[in-house]
Structure formats: structure tokens, C-alpha cells
mmCIF file of C-alpha atoms and ligand atoms in Angstrom:
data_model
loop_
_atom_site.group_PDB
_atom_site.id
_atom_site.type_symbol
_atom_site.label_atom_id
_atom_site.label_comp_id
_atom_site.label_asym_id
_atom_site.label_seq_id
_atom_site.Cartn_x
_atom_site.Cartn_y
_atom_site.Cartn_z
ATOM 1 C CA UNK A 1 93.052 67.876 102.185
ATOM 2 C CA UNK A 2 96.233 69.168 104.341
ATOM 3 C CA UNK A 3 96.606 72.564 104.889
ATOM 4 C CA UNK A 4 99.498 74.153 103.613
ATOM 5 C CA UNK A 5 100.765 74.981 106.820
ATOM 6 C CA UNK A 6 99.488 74.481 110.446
ATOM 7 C CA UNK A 7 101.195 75.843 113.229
ATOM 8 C CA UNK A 8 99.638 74.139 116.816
ATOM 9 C CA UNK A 9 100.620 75.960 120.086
ATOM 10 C CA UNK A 10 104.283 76.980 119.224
ATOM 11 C CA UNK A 11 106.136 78.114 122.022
ATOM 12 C CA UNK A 12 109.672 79.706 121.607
ATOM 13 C CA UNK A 13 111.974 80.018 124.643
ATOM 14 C CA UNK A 14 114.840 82.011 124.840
ATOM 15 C CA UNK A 15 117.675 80.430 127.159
ATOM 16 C CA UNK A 16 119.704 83.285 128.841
ATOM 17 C CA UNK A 17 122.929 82.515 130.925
ATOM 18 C CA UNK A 18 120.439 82.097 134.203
ATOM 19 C CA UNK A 19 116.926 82.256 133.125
ATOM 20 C CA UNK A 20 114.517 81.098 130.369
ATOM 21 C CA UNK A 21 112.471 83.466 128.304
ATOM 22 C CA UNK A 22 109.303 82.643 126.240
ATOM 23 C CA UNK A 23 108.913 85.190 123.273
ATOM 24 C CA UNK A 24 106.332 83.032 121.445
ATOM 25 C CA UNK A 25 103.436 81.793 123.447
ATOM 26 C CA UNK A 26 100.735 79.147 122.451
ATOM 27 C CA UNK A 27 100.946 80.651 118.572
ATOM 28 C CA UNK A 28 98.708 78.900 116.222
ATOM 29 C CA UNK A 29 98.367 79.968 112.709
ATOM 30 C CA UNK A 30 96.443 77.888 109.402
ATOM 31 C CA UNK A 31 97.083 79.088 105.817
ATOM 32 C CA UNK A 32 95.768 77.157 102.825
ATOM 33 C CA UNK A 33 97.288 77.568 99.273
ATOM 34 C CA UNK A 34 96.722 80.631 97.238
ATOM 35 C CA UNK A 35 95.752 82.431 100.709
ATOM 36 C CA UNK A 36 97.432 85.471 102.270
ATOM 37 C CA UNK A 37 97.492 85.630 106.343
ATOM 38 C CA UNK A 38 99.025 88.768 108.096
ATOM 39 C CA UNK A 39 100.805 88.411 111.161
ATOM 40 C CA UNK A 40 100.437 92.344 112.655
ATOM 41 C CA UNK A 41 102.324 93.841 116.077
ATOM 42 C CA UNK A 42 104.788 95.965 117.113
ATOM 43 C CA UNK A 43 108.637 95.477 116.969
ATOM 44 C CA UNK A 44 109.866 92.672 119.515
ATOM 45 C CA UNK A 45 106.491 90.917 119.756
ATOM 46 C CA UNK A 46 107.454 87.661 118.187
ATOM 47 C CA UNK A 47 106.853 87.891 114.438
ATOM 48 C CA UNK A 48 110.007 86.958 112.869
ATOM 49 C CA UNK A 49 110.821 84.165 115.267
ATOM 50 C CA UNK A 50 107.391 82.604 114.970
ATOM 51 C CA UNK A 51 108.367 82.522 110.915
ATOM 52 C CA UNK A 52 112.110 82.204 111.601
ATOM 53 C CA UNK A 53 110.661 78.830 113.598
ATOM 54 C CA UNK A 54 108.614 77.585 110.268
ATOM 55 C CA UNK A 55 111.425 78.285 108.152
ATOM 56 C CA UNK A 56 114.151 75.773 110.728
ATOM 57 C CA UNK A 57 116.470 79.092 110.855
ATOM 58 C CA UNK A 58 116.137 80.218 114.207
ATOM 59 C CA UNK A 59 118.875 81.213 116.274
ATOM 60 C CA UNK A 60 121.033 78.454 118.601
ATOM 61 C CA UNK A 61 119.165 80.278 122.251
ATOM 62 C CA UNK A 62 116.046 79.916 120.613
ATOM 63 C CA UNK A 63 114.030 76.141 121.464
ATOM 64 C CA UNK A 64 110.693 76.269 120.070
ATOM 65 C CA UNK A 65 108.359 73.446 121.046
ATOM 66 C CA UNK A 66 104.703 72.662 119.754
ATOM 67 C CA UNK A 67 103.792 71.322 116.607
ATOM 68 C CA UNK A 68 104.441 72.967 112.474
ATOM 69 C CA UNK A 69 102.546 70.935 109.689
ATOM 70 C CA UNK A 70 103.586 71.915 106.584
ATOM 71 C CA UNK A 71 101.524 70.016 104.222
ATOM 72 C CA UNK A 72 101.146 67.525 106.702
ATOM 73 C CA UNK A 73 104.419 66.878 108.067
ATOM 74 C CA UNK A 74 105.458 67.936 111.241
ATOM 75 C CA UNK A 75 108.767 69.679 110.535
ATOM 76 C CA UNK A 76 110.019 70.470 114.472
ATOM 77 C CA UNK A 77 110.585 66.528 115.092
ATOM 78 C CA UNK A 78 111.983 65.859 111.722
ATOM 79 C CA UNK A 79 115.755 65.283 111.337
ATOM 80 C CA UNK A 80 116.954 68.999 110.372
ATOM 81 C CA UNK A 81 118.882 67.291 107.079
ATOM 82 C CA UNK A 82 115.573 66.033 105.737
ATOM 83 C CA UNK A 83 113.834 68.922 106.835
ATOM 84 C CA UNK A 84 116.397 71.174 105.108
ATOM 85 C CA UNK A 85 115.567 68.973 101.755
ATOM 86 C CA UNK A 86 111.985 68.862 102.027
ATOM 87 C CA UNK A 87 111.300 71.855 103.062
ATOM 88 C CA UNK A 88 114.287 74.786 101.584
ATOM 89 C CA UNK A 89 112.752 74.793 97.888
ATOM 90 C CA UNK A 90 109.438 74.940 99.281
ATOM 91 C CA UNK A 91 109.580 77.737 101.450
ATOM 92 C CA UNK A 92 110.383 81.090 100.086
ATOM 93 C CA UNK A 93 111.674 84.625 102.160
ATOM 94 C CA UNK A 94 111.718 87.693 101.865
ATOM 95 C CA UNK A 95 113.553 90.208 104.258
ATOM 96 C CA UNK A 96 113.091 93.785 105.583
ATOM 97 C CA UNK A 97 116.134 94.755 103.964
ATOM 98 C CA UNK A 98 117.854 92.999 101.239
ATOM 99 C CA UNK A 99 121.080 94.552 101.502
ATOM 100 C CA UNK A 100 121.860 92.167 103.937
ATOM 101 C CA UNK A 101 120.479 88.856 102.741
ATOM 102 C CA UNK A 102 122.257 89.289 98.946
ATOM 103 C CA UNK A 103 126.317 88.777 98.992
ATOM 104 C CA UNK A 104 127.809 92.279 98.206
ATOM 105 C CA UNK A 105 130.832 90.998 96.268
ATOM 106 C CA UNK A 106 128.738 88.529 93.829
ATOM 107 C CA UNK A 107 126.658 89.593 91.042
ATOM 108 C CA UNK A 108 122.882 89.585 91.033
ATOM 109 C CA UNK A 109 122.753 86.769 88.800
ATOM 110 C CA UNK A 110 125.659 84.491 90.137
ATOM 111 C CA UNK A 111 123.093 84.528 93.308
ATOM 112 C CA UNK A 112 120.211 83.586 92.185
ATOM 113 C CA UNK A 113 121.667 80.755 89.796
ATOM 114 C CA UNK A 114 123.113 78.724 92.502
ATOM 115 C CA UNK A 115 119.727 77.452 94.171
ATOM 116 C CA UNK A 116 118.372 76.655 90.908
ATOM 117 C CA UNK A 117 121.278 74.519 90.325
ATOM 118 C CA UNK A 118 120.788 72.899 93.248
ATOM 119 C CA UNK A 119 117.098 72.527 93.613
ATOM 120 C CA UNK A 120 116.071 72.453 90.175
ATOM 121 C CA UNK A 121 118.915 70.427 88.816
ATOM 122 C CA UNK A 122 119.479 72.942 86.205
ATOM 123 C CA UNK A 123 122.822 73.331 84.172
ATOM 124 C CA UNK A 124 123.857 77.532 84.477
ATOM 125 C CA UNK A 125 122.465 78.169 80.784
ATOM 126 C CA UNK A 126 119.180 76.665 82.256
ATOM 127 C CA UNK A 127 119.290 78.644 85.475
ATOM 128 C CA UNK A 128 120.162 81.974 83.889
ATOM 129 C CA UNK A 129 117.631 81.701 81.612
ATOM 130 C CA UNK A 130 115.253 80.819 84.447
ATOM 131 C CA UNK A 131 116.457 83.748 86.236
ATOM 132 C CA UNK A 132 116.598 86.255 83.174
ATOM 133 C CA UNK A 133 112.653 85.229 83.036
ATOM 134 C CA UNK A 134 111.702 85.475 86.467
ATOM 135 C CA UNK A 135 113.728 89.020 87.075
ATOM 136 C CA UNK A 136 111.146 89.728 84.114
ATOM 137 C CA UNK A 137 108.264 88.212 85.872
ATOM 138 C CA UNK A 138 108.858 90.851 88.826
ATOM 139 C CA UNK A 139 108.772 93.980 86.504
ATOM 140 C CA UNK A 140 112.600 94.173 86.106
ATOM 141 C CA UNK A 141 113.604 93.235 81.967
ATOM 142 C CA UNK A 142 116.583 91.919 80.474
ATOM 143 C CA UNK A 143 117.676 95.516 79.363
ATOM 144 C CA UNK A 144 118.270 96.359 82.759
ATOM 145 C CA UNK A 145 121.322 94.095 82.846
ATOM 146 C CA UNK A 146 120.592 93.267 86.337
ATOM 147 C CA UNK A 147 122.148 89.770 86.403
ATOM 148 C CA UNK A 148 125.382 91.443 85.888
ATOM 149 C CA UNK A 149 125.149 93.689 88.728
ATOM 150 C CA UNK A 150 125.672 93.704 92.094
ATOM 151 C CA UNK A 151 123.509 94.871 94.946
ATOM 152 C CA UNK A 152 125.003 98.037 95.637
ATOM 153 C CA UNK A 153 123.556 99.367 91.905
ATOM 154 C CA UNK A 154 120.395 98.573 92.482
ATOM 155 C CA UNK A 155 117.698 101.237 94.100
ATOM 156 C CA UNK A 156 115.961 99.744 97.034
ATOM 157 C CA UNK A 157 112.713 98.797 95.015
ATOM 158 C CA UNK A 158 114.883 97.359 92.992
ATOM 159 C CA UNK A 159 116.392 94.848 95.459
ATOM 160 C CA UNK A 160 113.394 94.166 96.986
ATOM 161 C CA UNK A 161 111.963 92.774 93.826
ATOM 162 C CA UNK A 162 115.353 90.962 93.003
ATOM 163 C CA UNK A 163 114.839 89.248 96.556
ATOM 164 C CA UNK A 164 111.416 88.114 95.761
ATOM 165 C CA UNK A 165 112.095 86.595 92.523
ATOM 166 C CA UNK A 166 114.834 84.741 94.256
ATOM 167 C CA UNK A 167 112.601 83.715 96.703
ATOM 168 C CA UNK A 168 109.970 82.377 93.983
ATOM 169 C CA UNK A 169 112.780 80.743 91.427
ATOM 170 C CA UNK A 170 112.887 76.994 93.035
ATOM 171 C CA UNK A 171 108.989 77.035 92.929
ATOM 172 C CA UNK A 172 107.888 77.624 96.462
ATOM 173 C CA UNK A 173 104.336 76.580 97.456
ATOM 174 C CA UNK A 174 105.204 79.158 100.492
ATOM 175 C CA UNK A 175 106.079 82.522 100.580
ATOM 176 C CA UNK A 176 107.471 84.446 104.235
ATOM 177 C CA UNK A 177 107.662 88.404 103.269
ATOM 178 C CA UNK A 178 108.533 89.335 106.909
ATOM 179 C CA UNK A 179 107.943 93.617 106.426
ATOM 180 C CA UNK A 180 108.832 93.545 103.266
ATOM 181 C CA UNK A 181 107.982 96.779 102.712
ATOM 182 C CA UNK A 182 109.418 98.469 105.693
ATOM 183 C CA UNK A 183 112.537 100.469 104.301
ATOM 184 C CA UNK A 184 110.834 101.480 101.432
ATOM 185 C CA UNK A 185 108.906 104.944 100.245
ATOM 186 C CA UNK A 186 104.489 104.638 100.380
ATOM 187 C CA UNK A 187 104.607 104.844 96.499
ATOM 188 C CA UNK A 188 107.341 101.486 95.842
ATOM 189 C CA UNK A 189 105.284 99.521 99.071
ATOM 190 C CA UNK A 190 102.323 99.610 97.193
ATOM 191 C CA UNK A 191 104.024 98.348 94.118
ATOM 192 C CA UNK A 192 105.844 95.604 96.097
ATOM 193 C CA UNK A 193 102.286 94.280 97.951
ATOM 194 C CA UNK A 194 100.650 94.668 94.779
ATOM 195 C CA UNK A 195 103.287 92.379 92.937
ATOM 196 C CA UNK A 196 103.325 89.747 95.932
ATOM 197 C CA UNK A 197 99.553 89.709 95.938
ATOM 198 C CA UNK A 198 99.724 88.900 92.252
ATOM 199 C CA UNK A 199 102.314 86.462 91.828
ATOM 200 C CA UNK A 200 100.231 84.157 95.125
ATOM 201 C CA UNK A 201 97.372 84.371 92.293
ATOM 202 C CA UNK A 202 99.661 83.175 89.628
ATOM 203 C CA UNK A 203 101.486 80.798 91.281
ATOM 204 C CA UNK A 204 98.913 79.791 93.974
ATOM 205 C CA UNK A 205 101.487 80.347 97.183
ATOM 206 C CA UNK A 206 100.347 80.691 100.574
ATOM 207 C CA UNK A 207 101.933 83.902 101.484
ATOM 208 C CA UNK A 208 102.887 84.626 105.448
ATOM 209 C CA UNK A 209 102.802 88.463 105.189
ATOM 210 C CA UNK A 210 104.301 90.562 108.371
ATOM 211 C CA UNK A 211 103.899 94.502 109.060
ATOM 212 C CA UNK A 212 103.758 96.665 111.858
ATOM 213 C CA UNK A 213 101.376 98.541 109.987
ATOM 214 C CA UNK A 214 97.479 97.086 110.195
ATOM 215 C CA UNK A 215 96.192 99.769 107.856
ATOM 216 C CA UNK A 216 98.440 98.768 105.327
ATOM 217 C CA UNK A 217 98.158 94.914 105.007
ATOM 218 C CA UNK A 218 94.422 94.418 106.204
ATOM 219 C CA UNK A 219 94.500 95.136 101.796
ATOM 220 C CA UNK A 220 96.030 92.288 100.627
ATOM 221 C CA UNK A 221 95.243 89.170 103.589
ATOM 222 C CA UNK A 222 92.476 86.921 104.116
ATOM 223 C CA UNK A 223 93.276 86.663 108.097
ATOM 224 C CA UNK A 224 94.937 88.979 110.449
ATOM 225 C CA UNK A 225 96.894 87.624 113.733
ATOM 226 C CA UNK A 226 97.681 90.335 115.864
ATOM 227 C CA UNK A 227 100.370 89.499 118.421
ATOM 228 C CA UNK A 228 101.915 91.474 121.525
ATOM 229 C CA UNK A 229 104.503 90.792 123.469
ATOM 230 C CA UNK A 230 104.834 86.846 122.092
ATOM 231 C CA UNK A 231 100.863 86.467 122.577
ATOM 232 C CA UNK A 232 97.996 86.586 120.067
ATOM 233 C CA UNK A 233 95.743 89.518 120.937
ATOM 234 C CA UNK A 234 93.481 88.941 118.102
ATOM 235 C CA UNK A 235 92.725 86.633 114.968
ATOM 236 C CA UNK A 236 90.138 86.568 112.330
ATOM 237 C CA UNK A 237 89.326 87.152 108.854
ATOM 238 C CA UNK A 238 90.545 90.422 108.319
ATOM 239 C CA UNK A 239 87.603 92.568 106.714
ATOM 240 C CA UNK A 240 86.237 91.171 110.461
ATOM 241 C CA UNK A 241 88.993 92.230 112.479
ATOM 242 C CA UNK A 242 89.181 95.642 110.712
ATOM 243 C CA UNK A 243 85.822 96.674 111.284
ATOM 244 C CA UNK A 244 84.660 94.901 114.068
ATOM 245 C CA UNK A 245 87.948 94.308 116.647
ATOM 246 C CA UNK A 246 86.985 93.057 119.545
ATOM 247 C CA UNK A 247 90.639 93.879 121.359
ATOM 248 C CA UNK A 248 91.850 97.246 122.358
ATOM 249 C CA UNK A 249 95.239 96.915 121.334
ATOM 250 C CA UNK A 250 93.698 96.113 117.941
ATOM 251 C CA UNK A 251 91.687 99.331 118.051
ATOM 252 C CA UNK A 252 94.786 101.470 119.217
ATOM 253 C CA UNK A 253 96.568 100.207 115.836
ATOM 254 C CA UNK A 254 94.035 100.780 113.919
ATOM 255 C CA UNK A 255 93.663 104.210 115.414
ATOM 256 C CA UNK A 256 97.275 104.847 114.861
ATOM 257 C CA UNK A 257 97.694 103.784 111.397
ATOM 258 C CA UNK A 258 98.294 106.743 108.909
ATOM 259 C CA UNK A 259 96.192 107.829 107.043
ATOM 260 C CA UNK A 260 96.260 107.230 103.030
ATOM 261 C CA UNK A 261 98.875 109.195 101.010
ATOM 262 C CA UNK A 262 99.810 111.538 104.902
ATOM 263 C CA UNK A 263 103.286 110.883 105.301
ATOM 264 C CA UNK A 264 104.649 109.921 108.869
ATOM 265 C CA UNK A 265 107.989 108.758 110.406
ATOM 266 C CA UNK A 266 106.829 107.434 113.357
ATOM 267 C CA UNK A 267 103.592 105.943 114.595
ATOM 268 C CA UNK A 268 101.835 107.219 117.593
ATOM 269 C CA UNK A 269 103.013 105.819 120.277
ATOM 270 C CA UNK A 270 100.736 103.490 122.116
ATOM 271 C CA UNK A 271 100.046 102.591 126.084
ATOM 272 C CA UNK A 272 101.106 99.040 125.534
ATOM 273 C CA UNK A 273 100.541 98.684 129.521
ATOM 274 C CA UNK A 274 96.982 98.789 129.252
ATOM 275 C CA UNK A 275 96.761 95.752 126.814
ATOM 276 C CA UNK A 276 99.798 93.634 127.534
ATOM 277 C CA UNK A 277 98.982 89.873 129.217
ATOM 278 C CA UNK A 278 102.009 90.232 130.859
ATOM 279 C CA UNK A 279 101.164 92.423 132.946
ATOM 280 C CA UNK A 280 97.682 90.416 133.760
HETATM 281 N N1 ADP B 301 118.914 86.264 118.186
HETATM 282 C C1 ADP B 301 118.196 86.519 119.298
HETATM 283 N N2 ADP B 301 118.650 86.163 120.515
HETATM 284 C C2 ADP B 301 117.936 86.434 121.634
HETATM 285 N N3 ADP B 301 116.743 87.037 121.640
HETATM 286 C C3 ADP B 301 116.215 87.422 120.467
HETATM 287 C C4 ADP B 301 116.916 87.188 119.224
HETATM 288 N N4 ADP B 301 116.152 87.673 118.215
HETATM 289 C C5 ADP B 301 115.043 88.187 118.797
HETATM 290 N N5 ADP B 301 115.072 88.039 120.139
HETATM 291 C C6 ADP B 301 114.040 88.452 121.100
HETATM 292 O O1 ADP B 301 112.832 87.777 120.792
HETATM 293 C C7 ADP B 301 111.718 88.663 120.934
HETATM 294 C C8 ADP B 301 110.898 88.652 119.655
HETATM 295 O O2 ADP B 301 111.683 89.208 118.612
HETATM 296 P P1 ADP B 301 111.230 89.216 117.093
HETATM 297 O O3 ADP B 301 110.594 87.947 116.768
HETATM 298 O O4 ADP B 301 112.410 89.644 116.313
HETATM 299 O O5 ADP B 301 110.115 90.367 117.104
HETATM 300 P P2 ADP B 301 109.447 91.135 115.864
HETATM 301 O O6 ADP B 301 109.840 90.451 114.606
HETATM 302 O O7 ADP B 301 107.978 91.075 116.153
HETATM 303 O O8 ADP B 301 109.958 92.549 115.933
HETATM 304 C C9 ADP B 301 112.275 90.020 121.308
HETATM 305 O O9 ADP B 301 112.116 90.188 122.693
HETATM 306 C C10 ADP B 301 113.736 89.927 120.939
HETATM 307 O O10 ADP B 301 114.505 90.683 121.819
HETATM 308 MG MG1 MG B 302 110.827 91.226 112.933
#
């Protein structure tokens, strides 16, 4: 059987007025359905343009060349208008903050009705219903009146589960929460990991889960990828890579992740110098 996805020796270059630069460098990545892989490194070492790449949003400088199955099909050769067809119901995302992915000026449920519309082929009393039960589905009920609201209302656990039941209303097979959790207080990113973790059980998604923070996700993946700098320092199954990693740039997050329930601001900061490939 295909894998979900497959992602063989993406590169991602960067043209710049008089030079090239390659952010991504020979990433590879396999996730099967119902599976959770983490893709763990510090900010600017490729994560969200490897996933920006899967999802066929990355920005006009950015050429990415290698291969992306996604059940099979390789999606960087296809024409982008079958691409966009094939693949835009199937792929689900969640961003670090959701005040800037939902439209201040339209209401919660005006939002998430449109894709249904157009994905699903629903009429609106179809689609709001739809939406009305996955809002539920996400821990937020119909007495909130959230479908009448707009963004601004909402607390920030709030919006972050209004973004993922967008993300899972035109029934996804894959789910991209790229830090998910990042703006949010230890107490809600527990709830909001728990409830992605639970609705890839329900609804059998492959789930693409990015952090900065090891300690936290090695909980809810099957696989860690640890990148640097646009390389892979390390990959495994996580409970592997947690307890046995074989980099030192692995062992310097793991070293630097807080500890449960301490509250920090800022990680340690660590000698990136002495692990970077770059500098090899
Ligand atoms: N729109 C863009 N144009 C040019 N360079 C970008 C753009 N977005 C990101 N980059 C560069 O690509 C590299 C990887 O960025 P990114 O994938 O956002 O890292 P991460 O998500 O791990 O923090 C960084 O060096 C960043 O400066
Ligand atoms: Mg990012």
C-alpha cells in the first residue's frame, strides 16, 4: 500500500537578487495514516517551508526540487490546478497563530462554510450544520454562538480550536499543525495536543506535527525529525530518539527543554556552532 505521504530528497532554494540559497537540504520524511511524525528545530531551520512545500503554498523565491508522494502521486510535477483539486480538501493546516489565517471582518461561521461549499458540495444549511457539529467535535458547543462571531471574541484557545476544526471540515486524510501550540499558555497546549492526538485516532489522519520544543511533542509522535539549519540532524522513532540520541544537537534540546509544569520564556540558548553542517 502507498504511504500517505513520502517526501524523497526535497531541496528548497531561495533565489536572492544575486545568489541562490538552499534552506531545505536532501529532506525526506514517510508518514502512514493514523500516524503522528514531529518535525523538531529551532526557528529558521526549515520547518514551515518543508510543509509550506507539501502543502503547494510556498512563496514565489522559493523553488523546491525532489520528489512529494502523497498517496502516490507526485505532487511537485503535477499541474498546480490539478494539484490544487486533488490535493486542497485533503490536506489540512493549522497555524501558529490564527489571528492571522481567519478574516477579521467575517464571522466565524461565514468562514468555515465556504470550503464546505466548495469541497463538499454542500448547500449553506448543509455546511452550517456541518460546521455547528464539528465546532462541537473540538470541545466548543452550539451555546457558545461561535458561528456568529468573529475572531477578535474569541480567547486564543478558542481560535486555535476554531482553526482546527476548519482544517478537519472537508475531511482531510492529512493534517499540518505547524507549532500549533506556540502562542498559547502550558495548561491550553496540552488541551490542544491532546485534542489533535485524538481526532488522528478518530478520523485516522496522518498528522505532520512541528515544535521547537522536543520535550513537548516526543508525547504525542511516532517519529521525530530533527532539523538544523535546512538539514536533518536526527530521525527515528521517537521513544528512540528521546532516550537514546545519537546527535548532540539532539541532546542539547533535550537538555534545554523545560521541565514539566516550570514555567519559562525563553529556552536556553544553545552553541548551534558546535553542531551546525554548515560550518563542516
Ligand atoms: N518568504 C520568504 N522569503 C525568503 N526567505 C524565507 C521566507 N520564509 C522563510 N525564509 C527563510 O527560509 C529559512 C527557513 O525558514 P522557515 O522554514 O520559516 O523556518 P522555521 O519554520 O523552522 O522557523 C530561513 O532562513 C528563513 O529566513
Ligand atoms: Mg516556522
Amino acid at each position: 500500500m502507498d504511504k500517505l505521504l513520502s517526501i524523497r530528497n526535497l531541496n528548497i532554494d531561495i533565489l536572492g537578487e544575486d545568489a541562490t540559497s538552499r534552506v531545505v537540504n536532501d529532506f525526506c520524511l514517510d508518514l502512514e495514516e493514523g500516524k503522528t511524525v514531529g518535525i523538531v528545530g529551532e526557528s529558521g531551520s526549515g520547518k514551515s517551508m518543508t510543509v509550506t512545500a507539501v502543502m503547494g503554498i510556498l512563496p514565489e523565491v522559493a523553488v523546491p526540487s525532489g520528489e512529494i508522494y502523497f498517496k502516490g502521486q507526485e505532487l511537485l510535477t503535477m499541474p498546480m490546478k490539478q494539484r490544487r483539486k486533488l490535493a486542497g480538501p485533503e490536506m489540512g493546516f493549522i497555524f501558529q497563530e490564527p489571528m492571522s489565517a481567519l478574516h477579521p471582518t467575517i464571522t466565524i461561521g461565514k468562514q468555515m462554510i465556504r470550503p464546505m461549499k466548495k469541497h463538499l458540495g454542500l448547500n449553506t444549511k448543509q455546511a452550517r450544520d456541518r460546521a455547528t457539529e464539528f465546532l462541537d467535535m473540538v470541545g466548543i458547543p452550539p451555546e457558545r454562538g461561535v458561528l456568529d462571531s468573529y475572531v477578535h471574541q474569541l480567547s486564543g484557545g478558542m481560535r486555535q480550536r476554531v482553526m482546527i476544526a476548519m482544517a478537519i471540515s472537508c475531511n482531510p486524510s492529512l493534517l499540518i499543525a505547524d507549532e500549533p501550540t506556540t502562542a498559547l499558555d502550558t495548561t491550553i497546549q496540552k488541551q490542544i495536543l491532546d485534542l489533535i492526538d485524538r481526532l488522528r485516532d478518530e478520523l485516522n489522519l496522518g498528522v505532520i506535527l512541528i515544535s521547537h520544543d522536543l520535550g513537548l511533542i516526543s508525547n504525542y509522535t511516532d517519529d521525530i525529525v530533527v532539523m538544523l539549519d535546512g538539514y536533518e540532524m536526527e530521525r527515528g522513532a521517537t521513544k528512540e530518539v528521546v532516550s537514546n540520541p545519537q546527535s548532540g544537537y539532539t541532546k542539547g534540546l533535550l537538555e534545554a527543554a523545560p521541565k514539566l509544569g516550570m514555567h519559562v520564556d525563553r529556552l536556553p540558548v544553545i552553541d548551534r556552532s558546535l553542531y551546525s553542517r554548515k560550518a563542516d
